[in-house]
Amino acid sequence: MHTMIPTSRSVERFHELQHYVGNTPLYPITKLSPNPKVKIYAKLEWQQMGGSVKARPAYNIMKEAIESGKLNEGKHLLDATSGNTGIAYAVFASVAGIPLTLAVPGNVTKERKNILQALGVNLIFTSPFESTDGSQREALALASAEPDKYFYADQYNNDNNWKAHYNSTAEEIIRQTGGQITHFVAGLGTTGTFTGTSRKLKEYDPSIQVIGLQPETALHGLEGWKHLETAKVPGIYDDQLADDIQGVDTLGAYEVLKDAARYESLFLSPSSAANLLGAILLAEKIEEGTIVTVFPDDATKYSEVVDPILKS
Amino acid sequence: MARLIIPTPLRKFTADQAVFESTGNNVKEVINQLIDEYNGLKQHLLDERGDIRSFVRIYVGDEDIHALNREHTTVEANSVVSIIPAIAGGSY
């Protein structure tokens, strides 16, 4: 139940934005699919407000916080992010008139810095040595110091992150495949997409195999992904859910990024390409089936990484 | 001696040491000394040919070695060499 609903026009507009979150196309991969008996599909998650998969959890986290009164008028929304969640928060927060403070690693791509600054976000840059683990520590310290000022969304430990995918991404996949999905593969970052989508898919049909993808090595070039053995594992991650965890090689993903542009007319981000590589590797191993993955965002925010790949 | 700053994800392999001191004269020598000390780092830093993995970002001072002389970039006794991790945790 809604215990407290701000009634200002700006928050009403926030609620109207739900029509621009989710319901992304399920796109068939044809030329890069290695097995004629296996279909590969990907959700084009950049086709929603904020330009990435993060529209779903960011909107759901904010919606729950506004409706429960935790993010009431005057409070700042605060979180740690590597960029996409921050951009989604920023779009929704500006519409709702909510001040936004984000802790981000100092080495996020220049496009992300530019977009966040253009959207008027109060940015706190944390050590590039510590990735988003350091950003989380900084955000927690701020929230602890001024609890009346900040609502700390804590996307890594907020159940409304994975529930966004449980209630939308998975439902869309079931509907769009006509229930024919046999395998779901997705990279692990906050793990919200994997956890929420997999949980619902398993409830729908326990025989659906769910495969988590992670970088093969602690240092990698797949922005947004976590190497679980060496990273701070998010609280929302359920280690009992995955049927398998598959390592993905960064350079292999970069090759797929090039091939996707050339043969599929898809301009993918490195992590989207890594998801596609995970799906391709799986398609080579199984006899038949329908694999679904997600493309969290496209290449437009990664020119520093993608330009050299496409030119190589 | 030059100081090499170890990023958080790799400290699991260095017994939580954040700084490694090296007598190496260039980046490759510094990295090799680090791996000699902490062998578990080898697969994370070097490819099959023994070269520094191309996506591993290394800075000498404020300069990315890709804009300098790559792994042959000179390291002075007072240099600070940094390994910068990829951004983790946002997109999923």
mmCIF file of C-alpha atoms in Angstrom, chain B:
data_model
loop_
_atom_site.group_PDB
_atom_site.id
_atom_site.type_symbol
_atom_site.label_atom_id
_atom_site.label_comp_id
_atom_site.label_asym_id
_atom_site.label_seq_id
_atom_site.Cartn_x
_atom_site.Cartn_y
_atom_site.Cartn_z
ATOM 1 C CA MET B 1 62.533 2.197 -5.681
ATOM 2 C CA ALA B 2 59.495 2.681 -7.876
ATOM 3 C CA ARG B 3 56.123 2.161 -6.200
ATOM 4 C CA LEU B 4 53.459 0.045 -7.894
ATOM 5 C CA ILE B 5 49.899 0.633 -6.671
ATOM 6 C CA ILE B 6 47.868 -2.586 -6.586
ATOM 7 C CA PRO B 7 44.124 -2.123 -7.320
ATOM 8 C CA THR B 8 41.619 -3.620 -4.905
ATOM 9 C CA PRO B 9 40.575 -6.580 -7.105
ATOM 10 C CA LEU B 10 44.166 -7.842 -7.227
ATOM 11 C CA ARG B 11 44.981 -7.516 -3.533
ATOM 12 C CA LYS B 12 43.522 -10.955 -2.956
ATOM 13 C CA PHE B 13 46.702 -12.203 -4.650
ATOM 14 C CA THR B 14 49.105 -9.915 -2.760
ATOM 15 C CA ALA B 15 48.080 -10.743 0.809
ATOM 16 C CA ASP B 16 46.215 -7.397 0.837
ATOM 17 C CA GLN B 17 49.367 -5.422 0.070
ATOM 18 C CA ALA B 18 48.366 -2.193 -1.693
ATOM 19 C CA VAL B 19 51.882 -1.146 -2.680
ATOM 20 C CA PHE B 20 54.746 -3.110 -4.212
ATOM 21 C CA GLU B 21 58.245 -1.651 -4.387
ATOM 22 C CA SER B 22 60.289 -2.533 -7.444
ATOM 23 C CA THR B 23 63.769 -1.990 -8.827
ATOM 24 C CA GLY B 24 62.537 -2.463 -12.404
ATOM 25 C CA ASN B 25 63.691 0.035 -15.017
ATOM 26 C CA ASN B 26 60.606 -0.180 -17.196
ATOM 27 C CA VAL B 27 56.970 -1.200 -16.841
ATOM 28 C CA LYS B 28 57.535 -4.762 -18.028
ATOM 29 C CA GLU B 29 60.307 -5.307 -15.488
ATOM 30 C CA VAL B 30 58.146 -3.900 -12.694
ATOM 31 C CA ILE B 31 55.226 -6.171 -13.630
ATOM 32 C CA ASN B 32 57.538 -9.197 -13.914
ATOM 33 C CA GLN B 33 58.984 -8.525 -10.458
ATOM 34 C CA LEU B 34 55.456 -8.264 -9.083
ATOM 35 C CA ILE B 35 54.499 -11.602 -10.644
ATOM 36 C CA ASP B 36 57.698 -13.226 -9.364
ATOM 37 C CA GLU B 37 56.626 -12.195 -5.871
ATOM 38 C CA TYR B 38 52.933 -13.005 -6.285
ATOM 39 C CA ASN B 39 52.595 -15.756 -8.892
ATOM 40 C CA GLY B 40 48.805 -15.853 -8.655
ATOM 41 C CA LEU B 41 48.709 -12.559 -10.529
ATOM 42 C CA LYS B 42 50.251 -13.984 -13.676
ATOM 43 C CA GLN B 43 47.054 -15.096 -15.413
ATOM 44 C CA HIS B 44 45.382 -11.781 -14.614
ATOM 45 C CA LEU B 45 48.143 -9.569 -16.001
ATOM 46 C CA LEU B 46 49.838 -11.549 -18.777
ATOM 47 C CA ASP B 47 48.477 -13.277 -21.871
ATOM 48 C CA GLU B 48 49.572 -16.659 -23.208
ATOM 49 C CA ARG B 49 52.612 -15.110 -24.868
ATOM 50 C CA GLY B 50 53.747 -13.473 -21.650
ATOM 51 C CA ASP B 51 52.778 -9.972 -22.784
ATOM 52 C CA ILE B 52 50.787 -7.616 -20.605
ATOM 53 C CA ARG B 53 47.125 -8.135 -21.497
ATOM 54 C CA SER B 54 46.080 -5.403 -23.901
ATOM 55 C CA PHE B 55 43.072 -4.260 -21.857
ATOM 56 C CA VAL B 56 45.043 -3.929 -18.614
ATOM 57 C CA ARG B 57 45.431 -0.189 -18.114
ATOM 58 C CA ILE B 58 48.728 0.861 -16.576
ATOM 59 C CA TYR B 59 49.761 4.408 -15.733
ATOM 60 C CA VAL B 60 53.189 5.838 -14.916
ATOM 61 C CA GLY B 61 52.396 8.937 -12.942
ATOM 62 C CA ASP B 62 49.352 10.430 -14.678
ATOM 63 C CA GLU B 63 50.144 9.027 -18.127
ATOM 64 C CA ASP B 64 48.616 5.927 -19.673
ATOM 65 C CA ILE B 65 51.520 3.809 -20.956
ATOM 66 C CA HIS B 66 49.626 3.391 -24.238
ATOM 67 C CA ALA B 67 50.379 7.078 -24.836
ATOM 68 C CA LEU B 68 54.020 6.543 -23.856
ATOM 69 C CA ASN B 69 56.277 3.622 -24.781
ATOM 70 C CA ARG B 70 53.843 0.915 -23.697
ATOM 71 C CA GLU B 71 55.478 -1.821 -21.614
ATOM 72 C CA HIS B 72 58.908 -0.412 -22.413
ATOM 73 C CA THR B 73 57.986 2.878 -20.737
ATOM 74 C CA THR B 74 60.859 3.943 -18.470
ATOM 75 C CA VAL B 75 60.306 3.787 -14.729
ATOM 76 C CA GLU B 76 62.426 5.994 -12.451
ATOM 77 C CA ALA B 77 63.232 5.318 -8.813
ATOM 78 C CA ASN B 78 60.606 7.864 -7.736
ATOM 79 C CA SER B 79 57.942 6.780 -10.241
ATOM 80 C CA VAL B 80 54.477 5.707 -9.193
ATOM 81 C CA VAL B 81 53.090 2.949 -11.419
ATOM 82 C CA SER B 82 49.356 2.247 -11.218
ATOM 83 C CA ILE B 83 47.168 -0.588 -12.487
ATOM 84 C CA ILE B 84 43.632 0.698 -13.099
ATOM 85 C CA PRO B 85 40.779 -1.837 -13.012
ATOM 86 C CA ALA B 86 37.791 -1.778 -15.347
ATOM 87 C CA ILE B 87 34.614 -0.317 -14.010
ATOM 88 C CA ALA B 88 32.667 -3.047 -12.265
ATOM 89 C CA GLY B 89 29.139 -3.338 -11.210
ATOM 90 C CA GLY B 90 26.889 -1.045 -13.153
ATOM 91 C CA SER B 91 25.359 -2.543 -16.189
ATOM 92 C CA TYR B 92 23.502 -5.510 -14.798
#
